[in-house]
Coordinates of C-alpha atoms in Angstrom, one line a residue:
M1 CA 0.0 0.0 0.0
L2 CA 2.7 2.5 1.0
Q3 CA 4.7 1.6 -2.1
G4 CA 1.6 2.6 -4.2
H5 CA 1.6 5.9 -2.4
E6 CA 5.2 6.6 -3.1
Q7 CA 5.2 5.4 -6.7
L8 CA 2.3 7.5 -7.7
L9 CA 3.6 10.6 -5.9
K10 CA 7.0 10.2 -7.5
Q11 CA 5.3 10.1 -11.0
G12 CA 3.3 13.1 -10.1
I13 CA 6.2 15.1 -8.9
E14 CA 8.1 14.4 -12.2
S15 CA 5.0 15.5 -14.1
L16 CA 4.9 18.8 -12.2
K17 CA 8.6 19.3 -12.8
S18 CA 8.1 18.9 -16.5
Q19 CA 4.9 21.1 -16.4
D20 CA 2.9 18.2 -17.7
F21 CA -0.2 19.4 -15.8
N22 CA -2.6 17.0 -17.5
Q23 CA -0.6 14.0 -16.2
A24 CA -0.2 15.7 -12.8
I25 CA -4.0 16.1 -12.6
K26 CA -4.5 12.4 -13.4
V27 CA -2.0 11.4 -10.7
S28 CA -3.6 13.7 -8.1
Q29 CA -7.0 12.2 -8.8
Q30 CA -5.6 8.7 -8.4
L31 CA -3.9 9.6 -5.2
N32 CA -7.0 11.2 -3.7
Q33 CA -9.4 8.5 -4.7
Q34 CA -7.3 5.5 -3.9
F35 CA -5.6 6.9 -0.8
P36 CA -7.9 9.5 0.7
N37 CA -6.1 9.5 4.0
Y38 CA -2.7 10.1 2.5
A39 CA -1.7 13.7 3.5
N40 CA 1.1 13.9 1.0
G41 CA -1.4 13.1 -1.8
W42 CA -3.6 16.1 -0.9
Y43 CA -0.5 18.3 -0.6
F44 CA 0.5 17.3 -4.1
T45 CA -3.0 18.0 -5.4
S46 CA -2.8 21.5 -3.9
Q47 CA 0.5 22.1 -5.7
T48 CA -1.0 20.8 -9.0
A49 CA -4.0 23.1 -8.6
L50 CA -1.7 26.1 -8.0
G51 CA 0.3 25.2 -11.1
I52 CA -2.9 25.6 -13.2
N53 CA -3.9 28.8 -11.2
N54 CA -6.9 27.1 -9.5
S55 CA -6.5 28.6 -6.0
K56 CA -9.9 27.4 -4.8
A57 CA -9.1 23.8 -5.5
A58 CA -5.6 24.3 -4.0
L59 CA -7.2 25.6 -0.8
Q60 CA -9.5 22.6 -0.5
S61 CA -6.7 20.2 -1.0
I62 CA -4.2 21.9 1.4
Q63 CA -7.0 22.0 4.0
N64 CA -7.4 18.2 3.6
A65 CA -3.7 17.8 3.9
N66 CA -3.5 19.9 7.1
K67 CA -6.4 18.0 8.7
L68 CA -4.5 14.7 8.1
S69 CA -1.2 16.2 9.2
P70 CA -2.0 19.1 11.6
N71 CA 1.6 19.7 12.8
N72 CA 3.1 20.4 9.4
I73 CA 4.1 24.0 9.6
G74 CA 5.2 24.3 6.0
W75 CA 1.8 23.2 4.8
Q76 CA 0.1 25.7 7.2
L77 CA 2.2 28.4 5.6
T78 CA 1.2 27.2 2.2
Q79 CA -2.5 27.4 3.2
A80 CA -2.0 31.0 4.5
N81 CA -0.5 32.0 1.2
I82 CA -3.5 30.5 -0.7
H83 CA -5.9 32.4 1.6
I84 CA -4.0 35.6 0.6
Q85 CA -4.3 34.7 -3.1
L86 CA -8.1 34.4 -2.5
K87 CA -8.2 37.7 -0.6
Q88 CA -9.2 35.8 2.5
Y89 CA -7.0 37.9 4.7
Q90 CA -8.8 37.3 8.0
L91 CA -8.5 33.5 7.6
A92 CA -4.8 33.9 6.8
K93 CA -4.3 35.9 10.0
E94 CA -6.3 33.4 12.1
L95 CA -4.3 30.4 10.7
L96 CA -1.0 32.1 11.7
L97 CA -2.0 32.7 15.3
D98 CA -1.0 29.1 16.4
I99 CA 2.4 29.3 14.8
T100 CA 5.3 30.1 17.2
S101 CA 8.9 30.8 16.3
S102 CA 10.2 28.0 18.5
A103 CA 8.8 25.5 16.1
L104 CA 10.2 27.1 13.0
N105 CA 13.4 26.7 11.1
D106 CA 15.1 29.7 9.4
N107 CA 13.4 29.2 6.1
Q108 CA 10.0 29.0 7.7
E109 CA 10.7 32.1 9.7
Q110 CA 11.4 33.8 6.4
Q111 CA 8.2 32.6 4.8
L112 CA 6.2 33.7 7.8
A113 CA 7.8 37.1 7.6
Q114 CA 6.9 37.5 4.0
I115 CA 3.3 36.4 4.7
Y116 CA 3.0 39.0 7.4
S117 CA 4.4 41.6 5.1
Q118 CA 1.8 40.8 2.4
L119 CA -0.9 41.2 5.1
G120 CA 0.4 44.6 6.0
L121 CA 1.6 43.5 9.4
S122 CA 5.0 45.1 9.2
D123 CA 5.9 44.8 12.9
K124 CA 5.3 41.0 12.9
A125 CA 7.1 40.7 9.6
L126 CA 10.2 42.4 11.0
H127 CA 10.1 40.1 14.1
H128 CA 10.3 37.0 11.9
Y129 CA 12.9 38.4 9.6
Y130 CA 15.2 39.0 12.6
Q131 CA 14.3 35.5 13.8
A132 CA 15.4 34.0 10.5
I133 CA 18.7 35.9 10.7
D134 CA 19.3 34.7 14.3
K135 CA 18.8 31.1 13.1
A136 CA 20.9 31.5 9.9
P137 CA 23.2 34.5 10.3
N138 CA 25.2 33.7 7.1
N139 CA 22.3 33.7 4.7
G140 CA 22.6 36.9 2.7
D141 CA 19.1 36.6 1.2
Y142 CA 17.6 37.1 4.7
Y143 CA 19.4 40.4 5.2
Y144 CA 18.2 41.6 1.8
N145 CA 14.6 40.7 2.6
L146 CA 14.9 42.4 5.9
A147 CA 16.2 45.5 4.1
T148 CA 13.2 45.5 1.8
E149 CA 10.8 45.6 4.8
L150 CA 12.9 48.4 6.4
R151 CA 12.8 50.4 3.2
Y152 CA 9.0 50.1 3.0
R153 CA 8.9 51.4 6.6
G154 CA 11.1 54.4 5.6
D155 CA 14.0 53.3 7.7
K156 CA 16.8 53.8 5.2
K157 CA 19.6 53.7 7.8
L158 CA 18.8 50.3 9.1
A159 CA 18.0 49.1 5.5
R160 CA 21.5 50.2 4.4
S161 CA 23.0 48.3 7.4
A162 CA 21.2 45.1 6.4
L163 CA 22.2 45.5 2.8
E164 CA 25.9 46.0 3.7
K165 CA 25.7 42.8 5.7
A166 CA 24.1 41.0 2.7
L167 CA 27.0 42.2 0.5
E168 CA 29.6 41.1 3.0
I169 CA 28.2 37.6 2.6
N170 CA 27.8 37.8 -1.2
S171 CA 29.5 40.7 -2.9
L172 CA 27.9 39.7 -6.3
D173 CA 24.3 40.0 -5.0
V174 CA 22.8 42.3 -7.7
D175 CA 19.5 42.8 -5.8
S176 CA 21.4 44.2 -2.8
H177 CA 23.6 46.4 -4.9
A178 CA 20.5 47.8 -6.6
L179 CA 18.6 48.4 -3.4
I180 CA 21.4 50.0 -1.6
T181 CA 21.8 52.4 -4.5
D182 CA 18.1 53.2 -4.3
V183 CA 18.0 54.0 -0.6
T184 CA 21.2 56.1 -0.6
Q185 CA 21.7 59.6 -2.0
Q186 CA 24.8 59.3 -4.2
T187 CA 27.5 61.9 -3.7
A188 CA 30.9 62.5 -5.2
E189 CA 32.6 61.3 -2.0
H190 CA 30.3 58.3 -1.4
N191 CA 28.7 56.5 -4.3
H192 CA 28.2 53.0 -5.5
I193 CA 29.4 53.5 -9.1
S194 CA 32.6 51.4 -9.0
H195 CA 30.7 48.5 -7.5
L196 CA 28.0 48.6 -10.2
E197 CA 30.5 49.1 -13.1
S198 CA 32.4 46.1 -11.7
L199 CA 29.3 44.0 -11.8
L200 CA 28.8 44.9 -15.5
S201 CA 32.1 43.2 -16.3
K202 CA 30.6 39.9 -14.9
S203 CA 28.5 37.4 -16.8
L204 CA 25.0 38.7 -15.8
A205 CA 21.6 37.4 -16.7
P206 CA 19.5 40.0 -18.6
K207 CA 17.4 40.8 -15.5
Q208 CA 20.5 41.5 -13.4
K209 CA 22.1 43.6 -16.1
I210 CA 18.9 45.7 -16.4
Q211 CA 19.0 46.3 -12.6
V212 CA 22.6 47.4 -12.7
L213 CA 22.0 49.8 -15.6
F214 CA 19.0 51.4 -14.0
S215 CA 21.1 51.8 -10.8
L216 CA 23.9 53.4 -12.6
A217 CA 21.5 55.9 -14.2
K218 CA 20.2 56.7 -10.7
C219 CA 23.8 57.2 -9.4
Y220 CA 24.8 59.6 -12.2
E221 CA 21.5 61.6 -11.9
D222 CA 22.2 62.1 -8.2
L223 CA 25.7 63.3 -9.2
T224 CA 24.1 65.7 -11.8
Q225 CA 26.1 64.0 -14.5
Y226 CA 23.1 63.9 -16.8
H227 CA 24.7 62.8 -20.0
D228 CA 26.1 59.6 -18.4
A229 CA 22.8 59.1 -16.5
F230 CA 20.8 59.1 -19.7
D231 CA 23.2 56.9 -21.5
Y232 CA 22.8 54.2 -18.9
L233 CA 19.0 54.7 -18.8
N234 CA 18.8 54.3 -22.5
Q235 CA 20.7 51.0 -22.3
A236 CA 18.5 49.8 -19.4
T237 CA 15.2 50.6 -21.0
A238 CA 16.2 49.1 -24.4
L239 CA 17.3 45.9 -22.7
R240 CA 14.1 45.7 -20.6
R241 CA 11.8 46.3 -23.6
Q242 CA 13.7 43.7 -25.5
H243 CA 12.5 41.1 -23.0
L244 CA 8.8 42.1 -23.0
H245 CA 6.0 40.9 -25.1
Y246 CA 3.9 44.0 -25.3
D247 CA 1.7 45.8 -27.9
I248 CA 0.6 49.2 -26.8
K249 CA -2.3 49.1 -29.3
Q250 CA -4.0 46.6 -27.0
D251 CA -4.0 49.1 -24.1
Q252 CA -5.1 51.9 -26.4
E253 CA -8.0 49.9 -27.8
A254 CA -9.0 48.8 -24.3
M255 CA -9.3 52.4 -23.1
T256 CA -11.2 53.4 -26.3
L257 CA -13.6 50.5 -25.7
I258 CA -14.1 51.5 -22.1
E259 CA -15.3 54.9 -23.3
Q260 CA -17.6 53.3 -25.8
E261 CA -19.2 50.7 -23.5
L262 CA -19.3 52.8 -20.3
N263 CA -20.8 55.8 -22.0
N264 CA -23.2 58.5 -21.0
H265 CA -26.2 56.3 -21.8
W266 CA -24.8 53.6 -19.5
W267 CA -24.1 56.2 -16.8
Q268 CA -27.6 57.6 -17.0
T269 CA -29.5 54.3 -17.2
T270 CA -27.5 52.1 -14.8
Q271 CA -28.9 52.0 -11.3
E272 CA -26.4 53.4 -8.7
T273 CA -25.8 51.5 -5.5
T274 CA -27.5 53.1 -2.6
Q275 CA -25.1 54.5 -0.1
E276 CA -26.4 52.4 2.8
T277 CA -25.8 49.1 1.0
T278 CA -24.1 47.2 3.9
Q279 CA -23.0 47.6 7.4
E280 CA -19.4 47.9 6.1
S281 CA -20.4 50.9 3.9
L282 CA -21.7 52.7 7.0
A283 CA -18.5 52.2 8.9
L284 CA -15.8 52.4 6.2
T285 CA -15.2 54.8 3.3
P286 CA -12.7 53.9 0.6
I287 CA -10.4 56.6 -0.7
F288 CA -9.1 55.7 -4.2
I289 CA -6.0 57.6 -5.3
V290 CA -5.5 57.2 -9.0
G291 CA -3.5 58.5 -12.0
M292 CA -0.4 57.6 -13.8
P293 CA 2.4 56.0 -11.8
R294 CA 5.1 58.2 -10.3
T295 CA 2.8 61.3 -10.0
G296 CA 2.7 61.6 -6.2
S297 CA 0.0 59.1 -5.1
T298 CA 2.2 57.7 -2.4
L299 CA 2.8 61.1 -0.9
V300 CA -0.9 61.9 -0.9
E301 CA -1.7 58.6 0.8
Q302 CA 0.9 59.2 3.5
L303 CA -0.5 62.7 4.1
L304 CA -4.0 61.3 4.5
A305 CA -2.8 58.6 6.7
A306 CA -1.6 61.2 9.2
D307 CA -5.2 61.3 10.3
Q308 CA -5.7 58.3 12.7
S309 CA -9.1 57.5 11.1
V310 CA -7.3 56.8 7.8
F311 CA -5.6 53.4 7.1
A312 CA -3.1 53.4 4.3
A313 CA -3.6 50.1 2.5
G314 CA -1.3 50.8 -0.4
E315 CA -1.7 49.5 -4.0
L316 CA -4.6 47.0 -4.0
N317 CA -5.8 45.0 -7.0
E318 CA -9.0 44.1 -5.1
F319 CA -11.4 46.1 -7.3
S320 CA -10.2 44.7 -10.6
T321 CA -10.0 41.1 -9.2
L322 CA -13.5 41.3 -7.8
L323 CA -14.8 42.8 -11.0
I324 CA -13.4 39.8 -13.0
D325 CA -15.0 37.5 -10.4
Q326 CA -18.4 39.1 -10.8
V327 CA -18.1 38.9 -14.6
T328 CA -17.1 35.2 -14.4
K329 CA -20.0 34.3 -12.1
K330 CA -22.5 36.0 -14.4
F331 CA -21.1 35.4 -17.9
G332 CA -18.4 32.7 -17.5
T333 CA -14.7 33.3 -17.9
P334 CA -14.2 36.3 -20.3
R335 CA -12.4 35.1 -23.4
S336 CA -10.9 38.4 -24.2
Q337 CA -10.3 41.9 -22.9
Q338 CA -13.1 43.1 -25.1
A339 CA -15.6 40.6 -23.5
L340 CA -14.5 41.7 -20.0
I341 CA -15.1 45.3 -20.7
Q342 CA -18.5 44.7 -22.4
H343 CA -19.7 42.5 -19.6
S344 CA -18.5 44.9 -16.9
A345 CA -21.3 47.3 -18.1
Q346 CA -24.0 44.7 -17.1
L347 CA -23.1 43.8 -13.5
D348 CA -24.8 44.0 -10.1
Y349 CA -22.8 46.9 -8.8
K350 CA -24.4 46.7 -5.3
Q351 CA -22.9 43.2 -5.1
L352 CA -19.6 44.3 -6.4
G353 CA -19.4 47.2 -3.9
A354 CA -20.3 45.0 -1.0
A355 CA -17.7 42.4 -1.9
Y356 CA -15.0 45.1 -2.2
L357 CA -15.8 46.5 1.2
K358 CA -15.9 43.1 2.9
T359 CA -12.5 42.3 1.4
I360 CA -10.6 45.4 2.1
K361 CA -11.9 45.6 5.7
Q362 CA -9.9 42.5 6.4
R363 CA -6.7 44.4 5.7
I364 CA -7.2 46.7 8.7
P365 CA -5.2 45.5 11.7
E366 CA -7.3 44.4 14.6
E367 CA -6.0 47.0 17.0
K368 CA -7.1 49.7 14.5
A369 CA -10.5 48.3 13.6
N370 CA -12.5 50.6 15.9
S371 CA -10.6 53.9 15.0
V372 CA -10.3 53.5 11.2
K373 CA -13.2 55.1 9.2
Y374 CA -11.4 55.5 5.9
I375 CA -9.1 53.1 3.9
T376 CA -6.9 54.2 1.0
D377 CA -6.4 52.2 -2.2
K378 CA -3.7 53.9 -4.3
L379 CA -3.4 51.5 -7.3
P380 CA -2.7 54.0 -10.1
L381 CA -4.5 51.9 -12.8
N382 CA -7.8 52.1 -10.9
F383 CA -8.3 55.1 -13.2
L384 CA -9.5 52.5 -15.7
Y385 CA -12.6 51.7 -13.5
L386 CA -13.7 55.1 -12.2
G387 CA -17.2 54.9 -13.5
L388 CA -17.6 51.3 -12.2
I389 CA -16.1 52.3 -8.8
K390 CA -18.6 55.2 -8.4
K391 CA -21.6 52.9 -9.4
A392 CA -20.5 50.2 -6.9
L393 CA -19.2 52.6 -4.1
P394 CA -21.0 55.9 -4.4
S395 CA -19.7 57.1 -1.0
A396 CA -16.1 56.5 -2.1
K397 CA -13.7 59.4 -2.4
I398 CA -11.7 59.4 -5.6
I399 CA -8.5 61.5 -5.8
H400 CA -6.8 62.0 -9.1
V401 CA -3.1 63.0 -8.7
K402 CA -1.6 64.6 -11.7
R403 CA 1.6 66.4 -12.7
E404 CA 3.0 68.0 -15.8
P405 CA 2.7 65.6 -18.8
I406 CA 6.4 65.5 -19.7
D407 CA 7.5 65.3 -16.0
T408 CA 5.1 62.4 -15.6
C409 CA 6.3 60.6 -18.7
Y410 CA 10.0 61.0 -17.8
A411 CA 9.4 59.9 -14.2
V412 CA 7.8 56.7 -15.6
F413 CA 10.4 56.1 -18.2
K414 CA 13.3 56.2 -15.7
T415 CA 11.8 53.7 -13.3
L416 CA 12.3 50.0 -13.3
F417 CA 8.9 48.5 -12.3
Q418 CA 8.3 45.0 -11.1
Q419 CA 6.1 43.2 -13.7
V420 CA 3.9 46.2 -14.3
Y421 CA 3.6 49.1 -16.7
P422 CA 5.3 47.6 -19.8
F423 CA 4.6 50.8 -21.7
S424 CA 7.3 52.6 -19.7
Y425 CA 10.5 51.5 -21.5
V426 CA 10.1 53.2 -24.9
Q427 CA 9.7 56.9 -24.9
T428 CA 7.0 57.0 -27.6
E429 CA 5.0 54.3 -26.0
T430 CA 5.1 56.0 -22.6
A431 CA 3.8 59.2 -24.2
Q432 CA 1.2 57.4 -26.2
Y433 CA -0.1 55.6 -23.1
F434 CA -0.2 58.9 -21.3
L435 CA -2.4 60.4 -24.0
S436 CA -4.8 57.5 -23.8
Y437 CA -5.0 57.8 -20.0
Q438 CA -5.6 61.5 -20.3
K439 CA -8.4 60.9 -22.8
L440 CA -10.1 58.3 -20.6
M441 CA -9.9 60.7 -17.6
S442 CA -11.6 63.4 -19.7
H443 CA -14.3 60.8 -20.5
W444 CA -15.0 60.0 -16.9
Q445 CA -15.2 63.7 -16.1
S446 CA -17.7 64.2 -18.9
L447 CA -20.0 61.7 -17.2
D448 CA -19.9 63.5 -13.9
S449 CA -17.8 66.6 -13.3
Q450 CA -17.8 65.7 -9.6
L451 CA -16.7 62.1 -10.1
F452 CA -13.1 62.7 -8.8
Y453 CA -11.0 65.4 -7.1
D454 CA -7.9 66.7 -8.8
V455 CA -4.6 67.2 -6.9
D456 CA -1.9 68.9 -8.8
Y457 CA 1.5 67.6 -7.7
E458 CA 3.4 70.7 -8.5
Q459 CA 1.0 72.8 -6.5
L460 CA 1.2 70.3 -3.6
V461 CA 4.9 70.6 -3.3
I462 CA 4.8 74.4 -3.7
E463 CA 1.9 75.2 -1.4
P464 CA 1.4 72.0 0.6
D465 CA -0.6 73.5 3.5
Q466 CA -3.2 75.0 1.2
V467 CA -3.5 72.1 -1.1
C468 CA -3.8 69.6 1.8
R469 CA -6.4 71.7 3.6
E470 CA -8.6 71.6 0.5
L471 CA -7.9 67.9 0.0
F472 CA -8.8 67.0 3.5
N473 CA -11.9 69.1 3.2
Y474 CA -13.0 67.0 0.2
C475 CA -12.4 63.8 2.2
Q476 CA -14.3 65.3 5.1
L477 CA -11.3 65.2 7.3
N478 CA -9.7 67.9 9.5
W479 CA -6.3 69.1 8.3
Q480 CA -3.5 69.8 10.8
H481 CA -0.2 71.5 9.7
K482 CA 1.9 68.9 11.6
Y483 CA 0.7 66.3 9.1
L484 CA 3.2 67.7 6.6
D485 CA 6.0 65.7 8.2
T486 CA 5.3 62.5 6.4
R487 CA 8.1 60.9 8.4
L488 CA 5.7 60.7 11.4
Q489 CA 3.2 58.3 9.8
G490 CA 5.1 55.0 10.2
N491 CA 3.2 53.3 7.4
S492 CA 4.8 50.8 5.1
V493 CA 5.0 51.7 1.4
I494 CA 5.4 48.9 -1.2
T495 CA 5.9 50.9 -4.4
A496 CA 8.7 52.4 -6.4
S497 CA 8.3 55.5 -4.2
A498 CA 9.2 53.8 -0.9
S499 CA 12.7 55.4 -0.7
Q500 CA 11.2 58.9 -0.9
V501 CA 8.2 59.0 1.4
S502 CA 10.3 59.0 4.5
E503 CA 11.7 62.4 3.5
P504 CA 10.0 65.8 4.0
I505 CA 8.0 67.1 1.0
Y506 CA 10.5 68.3 -1.6
K507 CA 10.5 70.0 -4.9
N508 CA 13.6 68.6 -6.7
S509 CA 11.7 66.2 -8.8
V510 CA 9.7 69.0 -10.5
E511 CA 10.9 69.7 -14.0
K512 CA 13.8 67.2 -13.8
W513 CA 13.1 66.3 -17.4
R514 CA 14.7 69.6 -18.5
H515 CA 18.2 68.1 -17.9
Y516 CA 17.4 65.7 -20.7
Q517 CA 15.4 67.9 -23.1
A518 CA 17.4 66.9 -26.2
Q519 CA 17.4 63.2 -25.3
L520 CA 13.7 63.1 -24.7
A521 CA 12.8 64.4 -28.1
P522 CA 10.8 61.3 -29.2
M523 CA 8.6 61.6 -26.1
I524 CA 8.3 65.4 -26.4
N525 CA 7.3 65.1 -30.1
V526 CA 4.5 62.7 -29.4
L527 CA 3.1 65.0 -26.7
A528 CA 3.5 68.1 -28.9
E529 CA 1.7 66.4 -31.8
A530 CA -1.2 65.9 -29.5
G531 CA -1.3 69.6 -28.6
I532 CA 0.7 69.3 -25.3
P533 CA 3.7 71.7 -25.5
C534 CA 6.7 71.0 -23.3
D535 CA 8.4 74.3 -22.6

């Protein structure tokens, strides 16, 4: 009997390794049917389900495995991760309550820290990162992961110390070299250029070379050596774009279709959700902060979170995920982007809004549950769904953060993003995407001039007190001048802006594009042809 278990499991593991999912599914079915009390069989089934992106089946299988083997901490951590994938944050938190550090090895400490980080429980994440290091002090990856959490918290000094330790252990760790460059203002006396240029002489994978090139561009920009900075930036963006399969026409067509489907007729004839939909809607008001990336949304979120009734949840994909779930339940899995957009015009928005509130409420830490009345969602691309958001959540506040077009496009172009914004690595594509975004925002405004509230980034950094006072008034919050010190907030920030928000409000990113006016000609020309001068 046991041999049958092992033989089938071995076959299944080989199928998963070779990504033969059809065979893996057959093996998992055999294991579960023939040996229903075999915990490893259910764990294997959960891994197979994850391999085909079936999180619900994976959850059922891992729960079966954990019932049969309740002391397997690794499997409990797997289950917690699946709960997070399914937006079941409260269930993930409850599962973790019974796990204590004394029972964990260093790798499990690291996994637990990463789970807590995903849940927004930064203090607990830090505790377990330090526990992992205590148990394996010579693992450089643990120091790097600790540094990322410290950076998100705005603690650059401790982050640098952790990264220095990581580089002591492995001087060729590209991730640590890139992050230490990001969290450190480069000067003529103290900079990371020689380390980065040395790395370029090594045999690097494309991803690593891209990181090094972006880091060198950042170094030289800090040193105001703009010619060298742009030279490295050009190399970095070209190499990054080379490894992307992306057609900007798909994004342009999608935004045009959104305008066509979610039009004025739809807006006027679609029933709006009543404000008192659920108990959650009475107690919690979402604040969406939207726009192009790198326009100041993180700063706005941190300023709002200075008020103790506001919880900064960061960039959430909950709305789009729940939107797709609603479409799938009503119409089946959308076979194309076009079908998704068309079906989104025919949903039960009351149900969508209730699902969103129920989901995001789980992100608020238990100790803040009674004091928090507002929760921010600052995913920039939520600008794609503004009409739908207002139908589903009429009491939501929507803040549109914008800055000068060319400043926006340059800020996007010079940033290495993690698996998002593929339009950002070619100047003309960046500008073309900006134009489509701007057109869609005009469309939303044509439906309802009060749909969102504009915050001008340049005005915010020049007259922060006045702009913030008006912003807080829009959100029905009370502004206090002391909120301008964003370093007091203590919120984690998991975006490309994480290294900046621990600093006081500053103006030096305004009009930075002027240092590269000649090099940015392709971008400037696309904007100019659309009637947007850059002067």
